[in-house]
Amino acid sequence: MTGKQNNVKRTYYFGNQLAEGSRDDVNLLGGKGANLAEMTSIGLPVPPGFTITTTTCAEYYQGGGILPKGLQGSIRLNMNRLEKETGKRFGDDDNPLLVSVRSGAAVSMPGMLDTILNLGLTDRSVTGLARQTDNRRFALDAYRRLINMFGNVVMGVEHEHFEDVFTRIKQQYGVTEDADLNQDGLEKLIAAYKKVYRQQSGEAFPQAPHEQLEKAVEAVFRSWNTPRALTYRKINNIRGHIGTAANIQSMVFGNMGDDSGTGVAFTRDPTSGRNEFYGEFLINAQGEDVVAGIRTPQPVARMKKWRPEIYQQLLKVKHTLETHYKDMQDIEFTIEKSVLYMLQTRTGKRTGAAAVKIAVDMVRENLINQKDALLRVPANDLNQVLLPSFDHKAKRNVLATGLPASPGAASGYPVFTADEAVEQSENGHPVILVRRETSPEDIHGMHVAEAILTSTGGSTSHAAVVARGWGKCCVTGASELIIDSKRKTLTIKDRVITPADIISIDGSNGEIMLGDVPKQPPVFTSEFKTLMAWADKTRKLVIRTNADTPMDAAMALEFGAEGIGLCRTEHMFFGDNRIAAMREMILAETETERRTALKKLLPFQRRDFEGIFSTMRRLPVTIRLLDPPLHEFLPEEEKLQRQLARTMKVSVARIVRRVNQLHEVNPMLGHRGCRLTVTYPEILEMQVTAIVEATINCRRKRINAQPEIMIPLVGLESELSMLREKVEQIISQVKNRKKFTGKLEIPIGTMIEVPRAAITADDIAAHADFFSFGTNDLTQMTLGYSRDDIGSFMPEYLAKNLLEENPFQTMDVAGVGQLVEQAVHRGRSVKRELKCGICGEHGGDPESINFFQSVQLDYISCSPFRVPIARLAAAQAALRNQLELFSR
Amino acid sequence: MTGKQNNVKRTYYFGNQLAEGSRDDVNLLGGKGANLAEMTSIGLPVPPGFTITTTTCAEYYQGGGILPKGLQGSIRLNMNRLEKETGKRFGDDDNPLLVSVRSGAAVSMPGMLDTILNLGLTDRSVTGLARQTDNRRFALDAYRRLINMFGNVVMGVEHEHFEDVFTRIKQQYGVTEDADLNQDGLEKLIAAYKKVYRQQSGEAFPQAPHEQLEKAVEAVFRSWNTPRALTYRKINNIRGHIGTAANIQSMVFGNMGDDSGTGVAFTRDPTSGRNEFYGEFLINAQGEDVVAGIRTPQPVARMKKWRPEIYQQLLKVKHTLETHYKDMQDIEFTIEKSVLYMLQTRTGKRTGAAAVKIAVDMVRENLINQKDALLRVPANDLNQVLLPSFDHKAKRNVLATGLPASPGAASGYPVFTADEAVEQSENGHPVILVRRETSPEDIHGMHVAEAILTSTGGSTSHAAVVARGWGKCCVTGASELIIDSKRKTLTIKDRVITPADIISIDGSNGEIMLGDVPKQPPVFTSEFKTLMAWADKTRKLVIRTNADTPMDAAMALEFGAEGIGLCRTEHMFFGDNRIAAMREMILAETETERRTALKKLLPFQRRDFEGIFSTMRRLPVTIRLLDPPLHEFLPEEEKLQRQLARTMKVSVARIVRRVNQLHEVNPMLGHRGCRLTVTYPEILEMQVTAIVEATINCRRKRINAQPEIMIPLVGLESELSMLREKVEQIISQVKNRKKFTGKLEIPIGTMIEVPRAAITADDIAAHADFFSFGTNDLTQMTLGYSRDDIGSFMPEYLAKNLLEENPFQTMDVAGVGQLVEQAVHRGRSVKRELKCGICGEHGGDPESINFFQSVQLDYISCSPFRVPIARLAAAQAALRNQLELFSR
């Protein structure tokens, strides 16, 4: 209405319980402006004002940095209206209207200009303010703040110039605190500030209030495209926004005396989610003072004593806001001379636990429905519920920061080898295993450690992947660490840490801290269970887990897993007796020798499978046949090779020869997966025999074991066809030998992890009962990235925004995803009932899960600790996919 | 007619210038049978007979190994007809008909039963034969041969049983040669043979001639599925054939005296291709005697003196056959008492040189047209024309066999290091560089060596790829070699070879021989040039070359290259002065240091490019920016690292640190290609600057240089878009700096070698002027095979027929090819004029070229020595694709 000019409405007024905008106008008015309008409309006490739209900001840039024609008129009309409503006049020497100007984009953006207060103060109106408030010192103080702030943010005058002058005058008056400077001193200060302003900016401080206002608006617009803001948007991948809005609002003062104050609060406890008004306030202060942290604010509950009627009023506001917004709000308020004003409301940030509780509570309070509740909890935030975390209030002495590879919180004494880890932990000492990088040889040490810390490797390195599988805290790639495992020291920036020092590791942010930082254990609340039940009712994807031991399997069951999607048999070979037989098998020079060694491994494997089947009972267990290259089972260090030679009673030369023979330039693309079972079919024979024998033994004990056999790294139809035939032969041989006459239908499937397998999925499906996408390797090969080597360029790729996400964490939908989608489509085109799942790291990533739902996979498999996250994410994906279907 | 039974015609008669079959019936009658029928029809003197079809063989197997009902009747009818035509009777004691039974499949198959002669001889008919031929000794000899052959191949009696008896009787008669045994002895021998036969087979030698015949036919059918035959078909990927035919033919005898004889011949010289009747014959002998090699046959030209009328008759036969078959024939003939009989004709095998000459000559003789000629020369056989080869007749002392990695023939003294190679060759000694495997550090030694021999690595290892690029002979993966480079010895199966021994290497079959085996140099005949001219007229694909130096470029031009499709800039960094600057750049710790080092490299690069542009003149030169990971430029050996530290005046520790830092687990999938220029943009700046400056310098010298800039290893649209922008900036900067006002449009394109690039080719095409498929890396990533590591499983994959071809040699059309096709399609869907080519190893492989034509690439680029092969293969592909279009 008032803002229409050239048919473009550039300003939206709010005041007197009426607003031209609403919360739906976030894109046009920014988050702050839209919510000021909304609060006004629902009758909350908002100081009146108006918002200049984000499109005006865009016009400003299109016009080459000139405020669009007509904007000035709009502003004047709105200011007139504001004067009328407040009964004050802009720049008046009697009852002056003061305004704040705040930026406000559709997304929250640190690094952009935030606020200019007290606009409208001039040499004339400052006397008016003094008279109006009956407080000259207050008025002078407000004026000097304006000159400083305006000079700094509008004219770019360095803050230190003002600071120097202030210090000098305080010295003249013999005071040290700002607040102790008297009126006389403040007047001197204002004169000196104006001089600084002129010297530095080349012009006088504007005495026309409208000039101040327009310049402030322009400064807000300019701040949208500062290098810092541009970088922030690029890094955070904020796109599709055209500019910032500017909010002009009549000033209220929380620093007008002891009947005034200011505060920030949440409508519920953002840490626990409890339905309690939660926040803090300062008496006789402005909002900025709360942030500056000079004075310690009081808990908002204290207000009950200070001004019970205002506290009651705030509780009503809380109720109004929650009933209206149907979510927990984060608010800012000011009390000017016992009158409450609302300055901001927005949806409040919260912990995972709080998110769960609030969502479930609000359903019970009939504020939202179950679908809303499910969509409202970020699935990844469940991590905070599922894992121990550091106490929010604990002091942190951060020594260095690495990559947050596996969430959790842990403290312990640093140890530098896996053996040491076992020894120390057997002595009852909590330890943190510190290594340059880990390898399968370190598994036993990793298992007993509280956490794992490495100086190299990314968040998908060996350490990270294993740790996440176990739900163990892990920080990797902490490149500032200098590890001296011989001297048993860890040096971080000249600070030497010895095995006697305790360190703490935060797997959620990568921080490495000195000392034993207090922790909170995870608690599974009834609300958590309720939310999970709703998720299970809603989701379509079956959630399985990656588990290699009965212990992992049991844990996953507790977390709600519906089967095992990936049981890696190679981890089973690292036990003490097993590794010896495994190495004997690898060192064998004839098939006969190899078979002898494999015979020793068979009972171990069978027992392992029996254990897992007994735990999982009637739930499916997908067992992957041996996958890693054989050299992973032989030691690389000379010393260990010599040891091995002694133990195995063979020559060192033989071991060295075999290690050299097995050496590969690119082991990732080498002799592994089903290629091993093609060249050494006796390995497959042993494994399948163990699976079938274990199954029959279980069935005879009335445990309805449901194994599925998965052949890894298939790239050719011929591979799968040949190996499937072999597997079927062995199944029937074992059945006959064990005289088992019951039904024994063991599905045989393949991993789709080589791009060629995805491309030729129709051919491959002919021989597969199921596809399980190995998205880790599929990502490695499709993008040509070695997971172990991306450290040298991936950070730069993310920083330069060449990649939006680490594709090993979140599915590369446009590339790898296209292959997955194609493969599902092609596979099912020849076999409609083909079961499709995924067992890569992406199975625990909510964004990726959304994709997996959209291509209609049957199941996902993730590490036990991520099962609840996957359950929730799958429910959200089902809801979102439904919505998308509706909106088509 | 005569063979119809149950509506199935199982037998095809030929005789009396009429035949029921023809050469079109190869699938039904086998190669031999079809051509016997054809020769009969065109009036050549073929002993009459009939062929039992391959489908009858299939029936035999379907029926569980029983000759189908009705076949016996068919055979009798045909035998009756044969008796009528020859005037003889089967098993007659006066004028007996004897027949041979020969197997004959549609494809030639060693390992299958070939021939049984003299069927029809019995105790009765042998006297008939004696009477008929008036030669009792001849008749008895024929009979004992039958018992032996029949007993052996039909009844499975071991040959040695007969041999033992023969020896004993020869001793009794005091003779040593078979031919010296008299009639009496032969009669004893026959009796003894029959006894052996009965003892070993459990039944008497059949005296019913029809029983002999049927058993022989069954034996032929059985031989189709012996393990040896099955294996041969599997290994040679012979599919879709249902069985073998059996040919029953009346016997003629070349061993009936000095007016009889037998021979084999080619209608033209199969080595040179000259239009000369070529072959050899034996007087008074049967065909088997020529093969057995006991007597030395005479050149067929001698027949002119022996029986001029028969020689004339044979020349007429040659003319008739060539006019009819329109190709060079390989024939077998027998002369019985001065009468010529033709026993076989088939298309003759020939050398590459002969193939070229025969094809071109036959066009001139109006036997075939140019298209036929082009299709008739196997493109790969041109290798024999283009490279030196060993003399066909030379004796070979083969020590071991490796993989034929790069064709050619070479001899020299073994050297074990690159430096030694340079030293020795500077002293004028031809050397063969012998290494476990080669690396870029060996380049200078590889370059001066006559050939390269390695004990590990496949046919696509570093040694192989570099050697092929240079057209240099190379054998890799000779695993029997034990190389001791310290002691300078090469041990092969206990034989120790020192630097004083000359060895010879055959790059076409992988043989390693002792001594200086005589060689033939390549000769470019006028026929070769003519064929190439026809090919150029016919082909649609442009043929470029992979060349990194002016020398390679010049050579490729001579071979007919039409541009450079891949100029690898990294090889340019290995020269003496360059590698120092390169290493300085890699060791640099700041961008400034890096820029200083790059400044030193700039003039080298510029000069290299000027050299190449000057050679190629107005032809396009595609320059690929730096591709390999930086660690390839640093030495891995400790000794060399210490040397380097001294030269560069830095600490060894710094070099070791950098080497460790650059170490990668899977370098193939690591920090290389455009990832390098993303993290070190100054490298790209230097290279593009060198290209543009070189171009401008050339243009000012009126050399119309046409560079194209190619960005390697792109996987993301964002990479190409960012780097393209950078390249364009530098082009325009250099243009301005050099004040060049002419037109300078340098196409900027990308390699498609990461699967993701192929999958998202439509996005990538937006920023590319051309696509060049890097099929080596695309194959590595799509199949998940590291080229350097396939040695451990690829041989088994090929042997077990899991793969039909090594996918690094011949395009994996179903997998990798699908990606190429998709990418071309997607790329051109957004940019119709997008130029698409290929620069991987497959660019020189005819089968792959056929695929590239079918997906309508614009050009292929291959190593200089394969350019003629590619030209011919491209012409063949164009013709075949045309045919396919017509036949749709």
Tab-separated table of C-alpha atoms in Angstrom, chain A residues 513-788:
chain	number	residue	atom	x	y	z
A	513	MET	CA	41.407	-32.023	24.388
A	514	LEU	CA	43.712	-32.326	27.337
A	515	GLY	CA	42.324	-33.975	30.462
A	516	ASP	CA	39.309	-36.067	31.301
A	517	VAL	CA	36.397	-33.927	30.097
A	518	PRO	CA	33.095	-34.881	31.848
A	519	LYS	CA	30.655	-36.881	29.725
A	520	GLN	CA	26.968	-37.685	29.586
A	521	PRO	CA	25.852	-41.227	28.867
A	522	PRO	CA	23.157	-41.858	26.247
A	523	VAL	CA	19.632	-42.330	27.549
A	524	PHE	CA	16.867	-43.978	25.586
A	525	THR	CA	13.814	-42.055	26.661
A	526	SER	CA	10.247	-43.160	26.213
A	527	GLU	CA	9.875	-40.341	23.694
A	528	PHE	CA	12.734	-41.825	21.672
A	529	LYS	CA	11.018	-45.180	21.660
A	530	THR	CA	7.717	-43.609	20.656
A	531	LEU	CA	9.309	-41.740	17.768
A	532	MET	CA	11.035	-44.907	16.584
A	533	ALA	CA	7.718	-46.771	16.682
A	534	TRP	CA	6.125	-44.093	14.522
A	535	ALA	CA	9.106	-44.272	12.150
A	536	ASP	CA	8.792	-48.048	11.827
A	537	LYS	CA	5.104	-47.691	11.035
A	538	THR	CA	5.842	-45.147	8.336
A	539	ARG	CA	8.955	-46.315	6.548
A	540	LYS	CA	8.993	-48.619	3.555
A	541	LEU	CA	12.676	-49.536	3.538
A	542	VAL	CA	13.737	-52.540	5.578
A	543	ILE	CA	16.670	-51.647	7.833
A	544	ARG	CA	19.414	-54.198	8.166
A	545	THR	CA	22.810	-53.858	9.698
A	546	ASN	CA	26.442	-54.520	8.880
A	547	ALA	CA	27.666	-56.910	11.562
A	548	ASP	CA	30.427	-59.487	11.659
A	549	THR	CA	30.081	-60.899	15.175
A	550	PRO	CA	27.250	-62.141	17.417
A	551	MET	CA	28.004	-59.154	19.690
A	552	ASP	CA	27.542	-56.616	16.911
A	553	ALA	CA	24.479	-58.495	15.743
A	554	ALA	CA	22.932	-58.432	19.226
A	555	MET	CA	23.588	-54.726	19.560
A	556	ALA	CA	22.058	-54.053	16.159
A	557	LEU	CA	18.983	-56.065	17.129
A	558	GLU	CA	18.545	-53.818	20.140
A	559	PHE	CA	18.760	-50.826	17.856
A	560	GLY	CA	16.002	-52.337	15.728
A	561	ALA	CA	17.834	-54.013	12.875
A	562	GLU	CA	15.709	-56.411	10.816
A	563	GLY	CA	18.516	-58.577	9.541
A	564	ILE	CA	22.145	-58.453	8.579
A	565	GLY	CA	22.780	-56.896	5.186
A	566	LEU	CA	26.528	-57.324	5.256
A	567	CYS	CA	28.449	-59.891	7.273
A	568	ARG	CA	32.109	-59.502	6.311
A	569	THR	CA	33.852	-62.809	6.641
A	570	GLU	CA	37.390	-61.394	6.512
A	571	HIS	CA	37.239	-59.841	9.950
A	572	MET	CA	36.698	-63.349	11.240
A	573	PHE	CA	40.168	-64.297	10.078
A	574	PHE	CA	42.009	-61.868	12.290
A	575	GLY	CA	41.589	-63.796	15.545
A	576	ASP	CA	44.677	-65.384	17.059
A	577	ASN	CA	44.321	-68.967	15.856
A	578	ARG	CA	42.663	-67.968	12.673
A	579	ILE	CA	45.238	-65.572	11.345
A	580	ALA	CA	47.837	-68.331	11.586
A	581	ALA	CA	45.752	-70.692	9.467
A	582	MET	CA	44.854	-67.850	7.128
A	583	ARG	CA	48.519	-67.052	6.608
A	584	GLU	CA	49.313	-70.700	6.102
A	585	MET	CA	46.672	-70.713	3.383
A	586	ILE	CA	48.152	-67.638	1.734
A	587	LEU	CA	51.699	-68.956	1.889
A	588	ALA	CA	50.636	-72.296	0.468
A	589	GLU	CA	52.349	-73.093	-2.784
A	590	THR	CA	50.014	-75.840	-3.943
A	591	GLU	CA	46.271	-76.361	-3.901
A	592	THR	CA	46.760	-79.271	-1.499
A	593	GLU	CA	48.629	-77.129	1.010
A	594	ARG	CA	45.965	-74.495	0.631
A	595	ARG	CA	43.191	-76.995	1.277
A	596	THR	CA	44.952	-78.236	4.405
A	597	ALA	CA	45.069	-74.709	5.806
A	598	LEU	CA	41.481	-74.029	4.799
A	599	LYS	CA	40.408	-77.149	6.629
A	600	LYS	CA	41.699	-75.547	9.809
A	601	LEU	CA	39.707	-72.398	9.150
A	602	LEU	CA	36.461	-74.219	8.447
A	603	PRO	CA	35.468	-74.951	12.089
A	604	PHE	CA	36.154	-71.331	13.077
A	605	GLN	CA	33.985	-70.008	10.294
A	606	ARG	CA	31.231	-72.496	11.031
A	607	ARG	CA	31.214	-71.558	14.708
A	608	ASP	CA	31.133	-67.841	13.849
A	609	PHE	CA	28.171	-68.333	11.558
A	610	GLU	CA	26.359	-70.476	14.135
A	611	GLY	CA	26.832	-67.685	16.652
A	612	ILE	CA	25.446	-65.062	14.313
A	613	PHE	CA	22.526	-67.235	13.176
A	614	SER	CA	21.640	-68.011	16.786
A	615	THR	CA	21.549	-64.308	17.550
A	616	MET	CA	19.567	-63.288	14.500
A	617	ARG	CA	17.209	-66.314	14.685
A	618	ARG	CA	14.763	-66.136	11.764
A	619	LEU	CA	16.114	-62.862	10.396
A	620	PRO	CA	18.107	-62.897	7.148
A	621	VAL	CA	21.904	-62.783	7.298
A	622	THR	CA	23.733	-61.801	4.124
A	623	ILE	CA	27.228	-63.237	4.191
A	624	ARG	CA	29.805	-61.778	1.854
A	625	LEU	CA	32.483	-64.180	0.699
A	626	LEU	CA	36.118	-63.185	1.212
A	627	ASP	CA	36.733	-59.749	-0.266
A	628	PRO	CA	40.076	-58.086	0.561
A	629	PRO	CA	43.309	-58.829	-1.261
A	630	LEU	CA	45.353	-61.546	0.398
A	631	HIS	CA	48.286	-59.250	1.186
A	632	GLU	CA	46.163	-57.570	3.834
A	633	PHE	CA	46.624	-60.686	5.929
A	634	LEU	CA	50.412	-60.676	5.781
A	635	PRO	CA	52.555	-58.284	7.811
A	636	GLU	CA	54.370	-55.572	5.875
A	637	GLU	CA	56.972	-54.706	8.490
A	638	GLU	CA	60.215	-56.622	8.346
A	639	LYS	CA	60.207	-57.316	12.045
A	640	LEU	CA	56.762	-58.871	11.940
A	641	GLN	CA	57.714	-60.876	8.894
A	642	ARG	CA	60.656	-62.346	10.789
A	643	GLN	CA	58.361	-63.153	13.709
A	644	LEU	CA	55.910	-64.817	11.387
A	645	ALA	CA	58.648	-66.905	9.790
A	646	ARG	CA	59.597	-68.215	13.223
A	647	THR	CA	56.007	-68.993	14.203
A	648	MET	CA	55.231	-70.690	10.925
A	649	LYS	CA	58.558	-72.414	10.680
A	650	VAL	CA	59.216	-71.225	7.156
A	651	SER	CA	62.053	-69.113	5.802
A	652	VAL	CA	61.832	-65.339	5.937
A	653	ALA	CA	62.661	-65.357	2.249
A	654	ARG	CA	59.522	-67.314	1.493
A	655	ILE	CA	57.401	-64.814	3.324
A	656	VAL	CA	59.135	-61.872	1.691
A	657	ARG	CA	58.748	-63.506	-1.686
A	658	ARG	CA	55.029	-64.034	-1.158
A	659	VAL	CA	54.547	-60.503	0.141
A	660	ASN	CA	56.350	-59.153	-2.926
A	661	GLN	CA	54.383	-61.417	-5.190
A	662	LEU	CA	51.124	-60.224	-3.685
A	663	HIS	CA	52.171	-56.578	-3.760
A	664	GLU	CA	49.883	-54.484	-5.916
A	665	VAL	CA	50.242	-51.020	-7.381
A	666	ASN	CA	46.540	-50.309	-6.931
A	667	PRO	CA	45.205	-52.900	-4.489
A	668	MET	CA	41.750	-51.377	-4.704
A	669	LEU	CA	41.580	-52.482	-8.340
A	670	GLY	CA	43.487	-55.693	-7.905
A	671	HIS	CA	43.188	-59.328	-7.052
A	672	ARG	CA	40.306	-59.320	-4.585
A	673	GLY	CA	36.601	-60.011	-4.271
A	674	CYS	CA	35.275	-62.735	-6.492
A	675	ARG	CA	38.536	-62.621	-8.440
A	676	LEU	CA	40.056	-64.454	-5.489
A	677	THR	CA	37.455	-67.180	-5.585
A	678	VAL	CA	37.866	-67.541	-9.330
A	679	THR	CA	41.584	-68.217	-8.938
A	680	TYR	CA	41.315	-70.065	-5.606
A	681	PRO	CA	37.924	-71.819	-5.754
A	682	GLU	CA	38.845	-73.795	-2.627
A	683	ILE	CA	38.389	-70.645	-0.517
A	684	LEU	CA	34.807	-70.323	-1.711
A	685	GLU	CA	34.282	-74.034	-1.120
A	686	MET	CA	35.406	-73.720	2.488
A	687	GLN	CA	33.277	-70.660	3.145
A	688	VAL	CA	30.124	-72.010	1.573
A	689	THR	CA	30.619	-75.320	3.359
A	690	ALA	CA	30.881	-73.477	6.680
A	691	ILE	CA	27.727	-71.476	5.939
A	692	VAL	CA	25.675	-74.520	4.951
A	693	GLU	CA	26.914	-76.677	7.826
A	694	ALA	CA	26.201	-73.896	10.301
A	695	THR	CA	22.739	-73.452	8.851
A	696	ILE	CA	21.937	-77.143	9.088
A	697	ASN	CA	23.298	-77.351	12.638
A	698	CYS	CA	21.112	-74.400	13.636
A	699	ARG	CA	18.026	-75.744	11.911
A	700	ARG	CA	18.469	-78.984	13.799
A	701	LYS	CA	18.434	-76.948	16.991
A	702	ARG	CA	15.207	-75.320	15.785
A	703	ILE	CA	16.923	-72.056	14.994
A	704	ASN	CA	15.502	-71.032	11.672
A	705	ALA	CA	18.746	-69.629	10.249
A	706	GLN	CA	18.283	-67.643	7.021
A	707	PRO	CA	21.641	-67.138	5.365
A	708	GLU	CA	22.090	-65.375	2.046
A	709	ILE	CA	25.331	-65.750	0.136
A	710	MET	CA	26.773	-62.634	-1.446
A	711	ILE	CA	29.509	-62.641	-4.070
A	712	PRO	CA	31.584	-59.452	-4.055
A	713	LEU	CA	33.180	-57.371	-6.821
A	714	VAL	CA	31.348	-58.989	-9.695
A	715	GLY	CA	31.856	-57.130	-12.964
A	716	LEU	CA	31.030	-59.792	-15.490
A	717	GLU	CA	27.971	-61.934	-15.986
A	718	SER	CA	30.297	-64.890	-16.542
A	719	GLU	CA	31.832	-64.511	-13.082
A	720	LEU	CA	28.533	-64.671	-11.286
A	721	SER	CA	27.169	-67.453	-13.440
A	722	MET	CA	30.248	-69.608	-12.826
A	723	LEU	CA	30.477	-68.902	-9.103
A	724	ARG	CA	26.769	-69.326	-8.539
A	725	GLU	CA	26.945	-72.752	-10.096
A	726	LYS	CA	29.840	-73.600	-7.820
A	727	VAL	CA	27.988	-72.371	-4.724
A	728	GLU	CA	24.893	-74.360	-5.648
A	729	GLN	CA	26.973	-77.489	-6.120
A	730	ILE	CA	28.501	-77.158	-2.684
A	731	ILE	CA	25.162	-76.457	-1.030
A	732	SER	CA	23.772	-79.643	-2.455
A	733	GLN	CA	26.917	-81.637	-1.626
A	734	VAL	CA	26.863	-80.525	2.003
A	735	LYS	CA	23.128	-81.186	2.221
A	736	ASN	CA	23.663	-84.720	1.005
A	737	ARG	CA	26.661	-85.333	3.197
A	738	LYS	CA	24.810	-84.065	6.290
A	739	LYS	CA	21.721	-86.026	5.171
A	740	PHE	CA	19.587	-82.919	5.569
A	741	THR	CA	16.247	-83.469	3.947
A	742	GLY	CA	14.513	-80.220	4.918
A	743	LYS	CA	14.070	-77.260	2.623
A	744	LEU	CA	17.235	-75.228	2.307
A	745	GLU	CA	16.806	-72.394	-0.096
A	746	ILE	CA	19.782	-70.096	0.281
A	747	PRO	CA	19.474	-66.991	-1.889
A	748	ILE	CA	22.634	-66.236	-3.852
A	749	GLY	CA	23.244	-62.629	-4.846
A	750	THR	CA	25.921	-60.205	-5.733
A	751	MET	CA	27.268	-56.868	-4.743
A	752	ILE	CA	26.984	-54.188	-7.363
A	753	GLU	CA	30.104	-52.167	-6.755
A	754	VAL	CA	32.001	-52.269	-10.036
A	755	PRO	CA	30.566	-49.741	-12.530
A	756	ARG	CA	30.437	-52.409	-15.209
A	757	ALA	CA	28.133	-54.498	-13.050
A	758	ALA	CA	25.712	-51.594	-12.799
A	759	ILE	CA	25.890	-50.967	-16.528
A	760	THR	CA	25.208	-54.603	-17.368
A	761	ALA	CA	22.830	-55.246	-14.486
A	762	ASP	CA	20.249	-56.840	-16.755
A	763	ASP	CA	22.700	-59.571	-17.733
A	764	ILE	CA	23.888	-60.027	-14.181
A	765	ALA	CA	20.397	-60.143	-12.694
A	766	ALA	CA	19.777	-63.376	-14.547
A	767	HIS	CA	22.080	-65.110	-12.052
A	768	ALA	CA	21.296	-63.124	-8.907
A	769	ASP	CA	18.558	-63.470	-6.311
A	770	PHE	CA	19.486	-60.069	-4.959
A	771	PHE	CA	21.624	-57.015	-5.612
A	772	SER	CA	23.397	-55.292	-2.771
A	773	PHE	CA	24.935	-52.011	-3.827
A	774	GLY	CA	28.424	-51.586	-2.409
A	775	THR	CA	28.328	-47.836	-2.704
A	776	ASN	CA	31.774	-47.337	-1.165
A	777	ASP	CA	33.595	-49.076	-3.967
A	778	LEU	CA	31.080	-47.983	-6.551
A	779	THR	CA	31.869	-44.408	-5.559
A	780	GLN	CA	35.601	-45.040	-5.673
A	781	MET	CA	35.469	-46.442	-9.165
A	782	THR	CA	32.783	-44.229	-10.653
A	783	LEU	CA	34.514	-41.062	-9.535
A	784	GLY	CA	38.014	-42.470	-9.737
A	785	TYR	CA	38.747	-41.534	-6.119
A	786	SER	CA	40.769	-43.762	-3.850
A	787	ARG	CA	39.154	-43.411	-0.457
A	788	ASP	CA	42.562	-43.623	1.159
